[in-house]
Amino acid sequence: MQNCYYRFCINKYQLIIKTYNYNCLISTQMKAIRFFRLTIFPILLVNFIGILGYSIVIPILIFIVTDLGGNGFIYGVLGAMYPFFQLIGAPILGKLSDRIGRKKVLVISQAGTFLAWMLFLLAFILPKTVLWSSDSGFTGNYMMTLPLVLLFVARIFDGFTGGNVSVANAYLSDISDDHNRDKNFGMMGASTSLGFVLGPAVAGILASTFLGESLPILLAAIISLVAIFIIIIKLPESNPCVVDTGSIGFKSFRRFFQVEHKECYTGDSSIAKENTNTFWNILKQDQIALLYMIYFLTFLAFSLFYAGLPIYASTILEWSSTELGVFLAYSSVIMILIQGPLLSFLSGKISNLLFIVIGSLLLAISFYLLSFSNIVILYLANTLLSIGNGMMWPNFLSLLSKTGNQQMQGAIQGYGNSMGSFASIFGLVISGILFESLQTIVFIIGSVIFLLIFLFVFISYIKEKRVSRTPEIIN
């Protein structure tokens, strides 16, 4: 009788455990279903695919450039071509998205990326005809070949149409409110990091096959083509009411984009004048000057990192493209954990400015540690860099999206992207040059830049706290 009782208890607890596990499984499945049904899921997917296609080339680009006759200087200049022409194209595409809608501009941008990757592939089959060569103390020893010139053309074309990041951020700003803005930009950051996890890792694996570096580039082109169809089919227009076509006189252009007057737009010329999104009008918005300065300095520091790290890895550390891919993938895994679960949990509990203060300080420490060649210290630096960037950047973008009004967001994000592009041009060029002579000191320069950001934002945070503590004077 006692044995029967024990068997009954055991069966009862087994049933409870099975029921609990089943409920957990159902709960997980429901959460997954709810995530895929989120309004922001299509733009997260578009962002992820775009970053995946971009990050695939990061670990292998330095090897492609050197194989085609270039060196560190050419690698830096080639890297600067994208942000230089993005500096020109991003504000144009940003303001265009305010007028004709985000979706159409995202299609234009992604189509430009696809064509750029096709030019990249064409460079692999061209003969390595030497057009000119140089051997000087400033530029180092390099040969400019025909395939290298085509790579420059591809990066220029991709850069000019590369407004997808700023337009995607404007899109997310359109569909977010004050309650979910921080959480949404955290998930956008997590999708970016996930793209950076898979991209370098996939590149390292594919580059080791018999097809070499051409296989990752082919995959990047296919990914870009998939992104175009996802935008067209899955992505709804986020801001149709502000589409102003009043001053566009090219009928064929309007028919192509299916642009029409919306009922919610009056078409009044006085309103159009008030909403002129010039740079100086945008700069008058509260906190924009500080935010654009942070944008510039952050991209300047990271351009030193992204230009210097591949040269550092291939020369001093003697890493392969696979080892560099693993290093970058590890960084992105940490950022996913920070930008996903952690930021979602802390959303609304900690201010955006405080996140930026903490993140910039961690980034300053991590950049200093990158100057050491010890593998343990390098991975510690990488961990701190990932935590700092994961905390800082999504909160910075959330803060930027709160400035101005909805009609300005395309222009605000576009001009911000231009700040980053201008910094990247300068940083990528000088990093390739400086690394030849200063080597790892370029990372210490990046550390100093993030210390400046920390000081500027910390002062702003203290001022904000003082204002919030000041009691209201009731007349």
Coordinates of C-alpha atoms in Angstrom, one line a residue:
M1 CA 0.0 0.0 0.0
Q2 CA 2.9 2.3 0.9
N3 CA 4.6 1.5 -2.4
C4 CA 1.5 2.4 -4.3
Y5 CA 1.3 5.7 -2.5
Y6 CA 5.0 6.5 -3.4
R7 CA 4.3 5.5 -7.0
F8 CA 1.3 7.8 -7.0
C9 CA 3.4 10.7 -5.7
I10 CA 6.1 10.1 -8.2
N11 CA 3.6 10.0 -11.1
K12 CA 2.0 13.1 -9.8
Y13 CA 5.2 15.1 -9.7
Q14 CA 6.2 13.8 -13.1
L15 CA 2.9 15.0 -14.4
I16 CA 3.5 18.4 -12.8
I17 CA 7.0 18.6 -14.3
K18 CA 5.7 17.6 -17.7
T19 CA 2.9 20.2 -17.5
Y20 CA 5.3 22.9 -16.4
N21 CA 7.7 22.1 -19.3
Y22 CA 4.8 22.1 -21.7
N23 CA 3.6 25.4 -20.4
C24 CA 7.1 26.8 -20.7
L25 CA 7.3 25.6 -24.3
I26 CA 3.9 27.1 -25.2
S27 CA 4.9 30.4 -23.5
T28 CA 8.2 30.5 -25.5
Q29 CA 6.3 29.8 -28.7
M30 CA 3.7 32.5 -28.0
K31 CA 6.5 35.0 -27.3
A32 CA 8.2 34.1 -30.6
I33 CA 4.8 34.5 -32.4
R34 CA 4.2 37.8 -30.8
F35 CA 7.8 39.0 -31.8
F36 CA 7.3 38.1 -35.4
R37 CA 3.9 39.9 -35.4
L38 CA 5.5 43.1 -34.0
T39 CA 5.0 46.2 -36.1
I40 CA 8.7 46.8 -36.1
F41 CA 9.7 43.3 -37.2
P42 CA 9.9 44.0 -41.0
I43 CA 12.2 47.0 -40.4
L44 CA 14.3 44.9 -37.9
L45 CA 14.6 42.2 -40.6
V46 CA 15.6 44.8 -43.3
N47 CA 18.2 46.3 -41.0
F48 CA 19.5 42.8 -40.1
I49 CA 19.9 41.8 -43.7
G50 CA 21.5 45.1 -44.6
I51 CA 24.1 44.8 -41.8
L52 CA 24.7 41.1 -42.6
G53 CA 25.5 41.9 -46.2
Y54 CA 27.8 44.8 -45.1
S55 CA 29.6 42.9 -42.3
I56 CA 30.4 39.9 -44.4
V57 CA 33.1 41.9 -46.2
I58 CA 34.8 43.4 -43.1
P59 CA 37.2 40.6 -42.3
I60 CA 38.2 40.0 -45.9
L61 CA 38.4 43.5 -47.4
I62 CA 42.0 44.1 -46.3
F63 CA 43.1 40.8 -47.9
I64 CA 41.2 41.6 -51.1
V65 CA 42.9 45.0 -51.3
T66 CA 46.4 43.6 -50.8
D67 CA 45.8 40.7 -53.2
L68 CA 44.9 43.3 -55.9
G69 CA 48.0 45.4 -55.3
G70 CA 46.9 47.8 -52.6
N71 CA 48.3 48.4 -49.1
G72 CA 47.1 50.0 -45.8
F73 CA 46.9 53.4 -47.3
I74 CA 44.8 52.2 -50.2
Y75 CA 42.6 50.2 -47.8
G76 CA 42.0 53.4 -45.8
V77 CA 41.2 55.5 -48.9
L78 CA 38.9 52.8 -50.2
G79 CA 37.1 52.6 -46.9
A80 CA 36.7 56.4 -47.0
M81 CA 34.9 56.4 -50.4
Y82 CA 31.7 55.0 -48.9
P83 CA 31.2 57.6 -46.1
F84 CA 32.4 60.5 -48.4
F85 CA 29.7 59.8 -51.0
Q86 CA 27.2 58.9 -48.2
L87 CA 27.9 62.4 -46.9
I88 CA 26.5 63.7 -50.1
G89 CA 23.7 61.2 -50.6
A90 CA 22.3 60.6 -47.1
P91 CA 20.8 64.2 -46.6
I92 CA 19.3 64.0 -50.1
L93 CA 17.7 60.6 -49.4
G94 CA 16.7 61.6 -45.9
K95 CA 14.8 64.7 -47.1
L96 CA 13.4 62.7 -50.0
S97 CA 12.0 60.2 -47.6
D98 CA 10.2 63.0 -45.7
R99 CA 8.5 63.9 -49.0
I100 CA 7.8 60.6 -50.9
G101 CA 8.0 58.1 -48.0
R102 CA 10.5 55.9 -46.3
K103 CA 9.7 52.7 -48.1
K104 CA 10.5 54.0 -51.6
V105 CA 13.8 55.5 -50.5
L106 CA 14.8 52.2 -48.8
V107 CA 14.2 50.4 -52.1
I108 CA 16.4 52.9 -53.9
S109 CA 19.2 52.5 -51.3
Q110 CA 19.1 48.8 -51.3
A111 CA 19.1 48.6 -55.1
G112 CA 22.2 50.7 -55.1
T113 CA 23.9 48.3 -52.6
F114 CA 23.0 45.3 -54.8
L115 CA 24.5 46.9 -57.9
A116 CA 27.6 47.8 -55.9
W117 CA 28.2 44.2 -54.9
M118 CA 27.8 43.1 -58.5
L119 CA 30.6 45.5 -59.4
F120 CA 32.6 44.0 -56.6
L121 CA 32.2 40.5 -58.2
L122 CA 33.1 41.9 -61.6
A123 CA 36.4 43.0 -60.1
F124 CA 37.4 39.4 -59.4
I125 CA 37.3 38.4 -63.0
L126 CA 39.1 41.4 -64.5
P127 CA 42.9 41.1 -65.3
K128 CA 45.2 42.7 -62.8
T129 CA 46.4 45.4 -65.2
V130 CA 48.7 47.9 -63.4
L131 CA 47.6 51.5 -64.1
W132 CA 50.2 53.2 -61.9
S133 CA 52.3 52.4 -58.9
S134 CA 53.8 54.4 -56.0
D135 CA 56.5 53.9 -53.4
S136 CA 56.8 56.9 -51.0
G137 CA 57.1 57.5 -47.3
F138 CA 53.6 59.0 -47.2
T139 CA 51.6 56.4 -49.1
G140 CA 53.8 53.4 -48.9
N141 CA 54.3 50.9 -51.7
Y142 CA 51.2 50.0 -53.8
M143 CA 50.1 49.3 -57.3
M144 CA 46.8 50.6 -58.6
T145 CA 45.3 47.9 -60.7
L146 CA 42.1 47.8 -62.9
P147 CA 40.2 45.6 -60.4
L148 CA 41.1 48.1 -57.6
V149 CA 39.6 51.0 -59.6
L150 CA 36.4 49.0 -60.0
L151 CA 36.3 48.4 -56.2
F152 CA 36.5 52.2 -55.8
V153 CA 33.6 52.7 -58.2
A154 CA 31.5 50.1 -56.3
R155 CA 32.1 51.8 -53.0
I156 CA 31.4 55.2 -54.4
F157 CA 28.1 54.0 -55.9
D158 CA 27.1 52.2 -52.7
G159 CA 28.0 55.2 -50.6
F160 CA 25.9 57.7 -52.6
T161 CA 22.8 55.4 -52.4
G162 CA 23.7 54.3 -48.8
G163 CA 21.0 56.2 -46.9
N164 CA 19.3 53.1 -45.7
V165 CA 20.6 53.4 -42.1
S166 CA 19.3 57.0 -41.6
V167 CA 16.0 56.2 -43.3
A168 CA 15.6 53.0 -41.3
N169 CA 16.1 55.0 -38.1
A170 CA 13.6 57.6 -39.3
Y171 CA 11.1 54.8 -40.1
L172 CA 11.5 53.4 -36.6
S173 CA 11.0 56.9 -35.2
D174 CA 7.8 57.2 -37.1
I175 CA 6.3 54.0 -35.7
S176 CA 7.6 54.5 -32.1
D177 CA 6.1 56.6 -29.2
D178 CA 7.5 57.7 -25.9
H179 CA 6.5 54.4 -24.2
N180 CA 8.4 52.0 -26.6
R181 CA 11.0 54.2 -28.2
D182 CA 14.0 53.1 -26.1
K183 CA 12.9 49.4 -26.4
N184 CA 12.5 49.7 -30.1
F185 CA 15.9 51.3 -30.7
G186 CA 17.3 48.6 -28.4
M187 CA 15.9 45.9 -30.6
M188 CA 17.2 47.8 -33.7
G189 CA 20.6 47.7 -32.1
A190 CA 20.3 44.0 -31.4
S191 CA 19.3 43.3 -35.0
T192 CA 22.4 45.3 -36.1
S193 CA 24.6 43.3 -33.7
L194 CA 23.1 40.0 -34.8
G195 CA 24.0 40.9 -38.4
F196 CA 27.6 41.6 -37.2
V197 CA 27.7 38.2 -35.4
L198 CA 26.8 36.2 -38.5
G199 CA 28.5 38.3 -41.1
P200 CA 32.2 38.0 -40.1
A201 CA 31.7 34.4 -38.9
V202 CA 30.2 33.4 -42.3
A203 CA 32.9 35.4 -44.2
G204 CA 35.7 33.6 -42.3
I205 CA 34.2 30.2 -43.1
L206 CA 33.3 30.9 -46.8
A207 CA 36.7 32.6 -47.5
S208 CA 38.5 29.4 -46.6
T209 CA 36.7 27.5 -49.4
F210 CA 38.2 27.0 -52.9
L211 CA 36.3 30.1 -54.1
G212 CA 38.1 32.3 -51.6
E213 CA 37.0 35.9 -51.0
S214 CA 34.6 35.9 -54.0
L215 CA 32.1 33.6 -52.2
P216 CA 31.3 36.0 -49.3
I217 CA 30.9 38.8 -51.8
L218 CA 28.4 36.7 -53.9
L219 CA 26.4 35.9 -50.7
A220 CA 26.4 39.7 -49.9
A221 CA 24.9 40.4 -53.3
I222 CA 22.2 37.7 -52.9
I223 CA 21.4 39.1 -49.4
S224 CA 21.0 42.6 -50.8
L225 CA 18.6 41.3 -53.5
V226 CA 16.5 39.5 -50.9
A227 CA 16.3 42.7 -48.8
I228 CA 14.8 44.6 -51.8
F229 CA 12.0 42.1 -52.1
I230 CA 11.4 42.1 -48.4
I231 CA 11.1 45.9 -48.4
I232 CA 8.7 45.8 -51.4
I233 CA 6.5 43.0 -50.1
K234 CA 6.6 43.1 -46.3
L235 CA 7.4 46.7 -45.3
P236 CA 4.4 49.1 -45.0
E237 CA 4.9 52.8 -45.5
S238 CA 5.4 54.4 -42.0
N239 CA 4.7 58.0 -42.7
P240 CA 2.3 58.4 -45.7
C241 CA 0.7 61.6 -44.5
V242 CA 3.7 63.8 -44.9
V243 CA 4.4 62.9 -48.5
D244 CA 4.6 66.3 -50.2
T245 CA 4.6 66.1 -54.0
G246 CA 3.5 69.7 -54.7
S247 CA 6.8 70.9 -56.0
I248 CA 7.8 67.8 -58.0
G249 CA 7.1 68.5 -61.6
F250 CA 8.3 65.3 -63.3
K251 CA 5.2 63.3 -64.1
S252 CA 7.1 60.2 -65.0
F253 CA 9.0 60.4 -61.8
R254 CA 5.8 60.6 -59.8
R255 CA 4.1 57.8 -61.7
F256 CA 7.2 55.6 -61.1
F257 CA 7.0 56.1 -57.3
Q258 CA 3.2 56.1 -57.2
V259 CA 3.3 59.4 -55.4
E260 CA 0.1 61.2 -54.8
H261 CA -1.4 63.9 -52.6
K262 CA -2.6 62.7 -49.2
E263 CA -5.8 63.9 -47.5
C264 CA -3.8 64.7 -44.4
Y265 CA -1.5 67.1 -46.3
T266 CA -2.9 70.5 -47.1
G267 CA -0.3 71.4 -49.6
D268 CA -0.2 75.0 -48.3
S269 CA 3.0 76.7 -49.4
S270 CA 3.3 78.6 -46.1
I271 CA 3.4 75.2 -44.2
A272 CA 6.0 74.0 -46.6
K273 CA 8.2 77.0 -45.9
E274 CA 7.8 76.5 -42.1
N275 CA 8.9 72.9 -42.5
T276 CA 11.9 73.6 -44.7
N277 CA 14.4 71.0 -43.4
T278 CA 17.6 72.9 -44.0
F279 CA 20.7 72.1 -42.0
W280 CA 20.6 75.4 -40.1
N281 CA 16.9 75.0 -39.2
I282 CA 17.6 71.5 -37.9
L283 CA 20.6 72.7 -35.9
K284 CA 18.3 75.1 -34.0
Q285 CA 16.5 72.2 -32.5
D286 CA 17.1 71.5 -28.8
Q287 CA 20.2 69.4 -28.1
I288 CA 20.9 68.8 -31.8
A289 CA 24.3 70.5 -31.7
L290 CA 25.5 68.2 -28.9
L291 CA 24.0 65.1 -30.5
Y292 CA 25.6 65.9 -33.9
M293 CA 29.0 66.4 -32.1
I294 CA 28.6 63.0 -30.4
Y295 CA 27.7 61.5 -33.8
F296 CA 30.8 62.9 -35.4
L297 CA 33.2 62.0 -32.6
T298 CA 31.8 58.4 -32.2
F299 CA 32.2 57.7 -35.9
L300 CA 35.7 59.2 -35.9
A301 CA 36.8 56.9 -33.1
F302 CA 35.2 53.8 -34.6
S303 CA 36.6 54.6 -38.0
L304 CA 40.1 54.4 -36.4
F305 CA 39.0 51.0 -35.0
Y306 CA 37.6 49.5 -38.2
A307 CA 40.4 50.7 -40.4
G308 CA 43.2 49.9 -37.9
L309 CA 42.0 46.6 -36.6
P310 CA 42.2 44.6 -39.9
I311 CA 45.7 46.0 -40.5
Y312 CA 46.6 45.3 -36.9
A313 CA 45.3 41.7 -37.1
S314 CA 46.9 40.9 -40.4
T315 CA 50.4 42.4 -39.7
I316 CA 51.2 42.5 -36.0
L317 CA 48.9 39.8 -34.7
E318 CA 49.3 37.7 -37.9
W319 CA 45.6 36.6 -37.7
S320 CA 43.8 35.0 -40.5
S321 CA 40.4 36.2 -41.8
T322 CA 38.8 33.5 -39.8
E323 CA 40.4 34.6 -36.5
L324 CA 39.4 38.2 -37.2
G325 CA 35.9 37.1 -38.0
V326 CA 35.6 35.2 -34.7
F327 CA 36.9 38.3 -32.8
L328 CA 34.2 40.5 -34.4
A329 CA 31.5 37.9 -34.0
Y330 CA 32.3 37.6 -30.3
S331 CA 31.9 41.4 -30.0
S332 CA 28.5 41.3 -31.6
V333 CA 27.2 38.4 -29.4
I334 CA 27.9 40.6 -26.3
M335 CA 26.1 43.5 -27.9
I336 CA 23.0 41.4 -28.7
L337 CA 22.8 40.5 -25.0
I338 CA 23.1 44.1 -24.0
Q339 CA 20.9 45.7 -26.6
G340 CA 18.2 43.0 -26.4
P341 CA 17.3 41.7 -23.0
L342 CA 19.2 44.2 -20.9
L343 CA 18.0 47.4 -22.6
S344 CA 14.4 46.1 -22.8
F345 CA 14.5 45.5 -19.0
L346 CA 16.0 48.8 -18.2
S347 CA 13.9 50.8 -20.7
G348 CA 12.4 53.8 -18.8
K349 CA 14.3 53.0 -15.6
I350 CA 17.6 54.8 -16.6
S351 CA 17.8 57.9 -18.8
N352 CA 19.3 57.9 -22.2
L353 CA 22.0 60.3 -21.2
L354 CA 23.2 58.1 -18.3
F355 CA 23.5 55.2 -20.6
I356 CA 25.6 57.3 -23.0
V357 CA 27.8 58.4 -20.0
I358 CA 28.5 54.9 -18.9
G359 CA 28.9 53.5 -22.4
S360 CA 31.4 56.2 -23.5
L361 CA 33.5 55.6 -20.4
L362 CA 33.6 51.9 -21.1
L363 CA 34.5 52.6 -24.7
A364 CA 37.4 54.9 -23.7
I365 CA 38.8 52.1 -21.4
S366 CA 38.4 49.4 -24.1
F367 CA 40.1 51.4 -26.8
Y368 CA 43.1 52.0 -24.5
L369 CA 43.3 48.2 -23.8
L370 CA 43.3 47.5 -27.6
S371 CA 46.8 48.9 -27.8
F372 CA 48.1 45.7 -26.0
S373 CA 48.9 42.7 -28.2
N374 CA 48.2 40.1 -25.4
I375 CA 45.2 37.9 -26.5
V376 CA 43.6 37.9 -23.1
I377 CA 43.7 41.7 -22.8
L378 CA 42.4 42.0 -26.4
Y379 CA 39.4 40.0 -25.6
L380 CA 38.8 41.9 -22.4
A381 CA 39.0 45.1 -24.4
N382 CA 36.6 43.6 -26.9
T383 CA 34.1 42.7 -24.1
L384 CA 34.2 46.2 -22.7
L385 CA 33.9 47.7 -26.1
S386 CA 30.8 45.6 -26.9
I387 CA 29.1 46.4 -23.6
G388 CA 29.9 50.1 -24.0
N389 CA 28.7 50.3 -27.6
G390 CA 25.7 48.2 -26.8
M391 CA 24.7 50.6 -24.0
M392 CA 25.6 53.9 -25.7
W393 CA 24.5 53.7 -29.4
P394 CA 20.8 52.6 -29.2
N395 CA 20.2 55.2 -26.5
F396 CA 21.9 57.8 -28.5
L397 CA 19.7 57.0 -31.5
S398 CA 16.6 57.0 -29.3
L399 CA 17.6 60.5 -28.0
L400 CA 18.2 61.7 -31.5
S401 CA 14.8 60.4 -32.6
K402 CA 13.0 62.5 -29.9
T403 CA 14.3 65.8 -31.3
G404 CA 12.3 67.9 -33.7
N405 CA 9.0 66.6 -35.1
Q406 CA 7.9 63.7 -37.4
Q407 CA 8.3 65.9 -40.5
M408 CA 11.9 66.5 -39.6
Q409 CA 13.1 63.0 -38.8
G410 CA 14.3 62.1 -42.2
A411 CA 16.4 65.2 -42.4
I412 CA 17.6 64.9 -38.8
Q413 CA 18.7 61.3 -39.4
G414 CA 20.2 62.2 -42.8
Y415 CA 22.3 65.1 -41.5
G416 CA 23.3 63.0 -38.5
N417 CA 24.4 60.3 -41.0
S418 CA 26.4 62.9 -42.8
M419 CA 28.2 63.8 -39.5
G420 CA 29.2 60.2 -39.2
S421 CA 30.2 60.0 -42.9
F422 CA 32.4 63.1 -42.6
A423 CA 34.1 61.7 -39.5
S424 CA 34.5 58.3 -41.2
I425 CA 36.2 59.9 -44.3
F426 CA 38.7 61.7 -42.1
G427 CA 39.2 58.7 -39.7
L428 CA 39.5 56.0 -42.3
V429 CA 42.1 57.9 -44.4
I430 CA 44.3 59.0 -41.5
S431 CA 44.0 55.6 -39.7
G432 CA 45.5 53.8 -42.7
I433 CA 48.3 56.4 -42.8
L434 CA 48.9 56.6 -39.0
F435 CA 49.0 52.9 -38.5
E436 CA 52.0 52.7 -40.8
S437 CA 54.0 54.9 -38.3
L438 CA 52.1 55.0 -35.0
Q439 CA 50.6 51.5 -35.1
T440 CA 48.5 50.8 -32.0
I441 CA 48.7 54.4 -30.8
V442 CA 45.7 55.0 -33.1
F443 CA 43.6 53.1 -30.6
I444 CA 44.8 55.4 -27.8
I445 CA 43.7 58.3 -29.9
G446 CA 40.2 56.7 -30.1
S447 CA 40.3 56.3 -26.3
V448 CA 40.9 60.1 -25.9
I449 CA 38.0 60.8 -28.3
F450 CA 35.6 58.7 -26.2
L451 CA 36.9 60.5 -23.0
L452 CA 35.9 63.8 -24.6
I453 CA 32.4 62.4 -25.4
F454 CA 32.2 61.2 -21.8
L455 CA 33.0 64.7 -20.4
F456 CA 30.6 66.5 -22.7
V457 CA 27.7 64.1 -22.0
F458 CA 28.4 63.9 -18.3
I459 CA 28.2 67.8 -18.1
S460 CA 24.9 67.7 -20.0
Y461 CA 23.6 64.9 -17.7
I462 CA 24.5 67.0 -14.5
K463 CA 22.7 70.0 -16.0
E464 CA 19.6 67.9 -16.8
K465 CA 19.6 66.5 -13.2
R466 CA 19.8 70.1 -11.7
V467 CA 16.9 71.3 -13.9
S468 CA 14.8 68.3 -13.0
R469 CA 15.4 69.0 -9.2
T470 CA 14.5 72.6 -9.5
P471 CA 11.0 73.1 -8.0
E472 CA 8.4 74.7 -10.2
I473 CA 7.5 78.3 -9.4
I474 CA 3.7 78.6 -9.4
N475 CA 2.5 82.2 -10.0

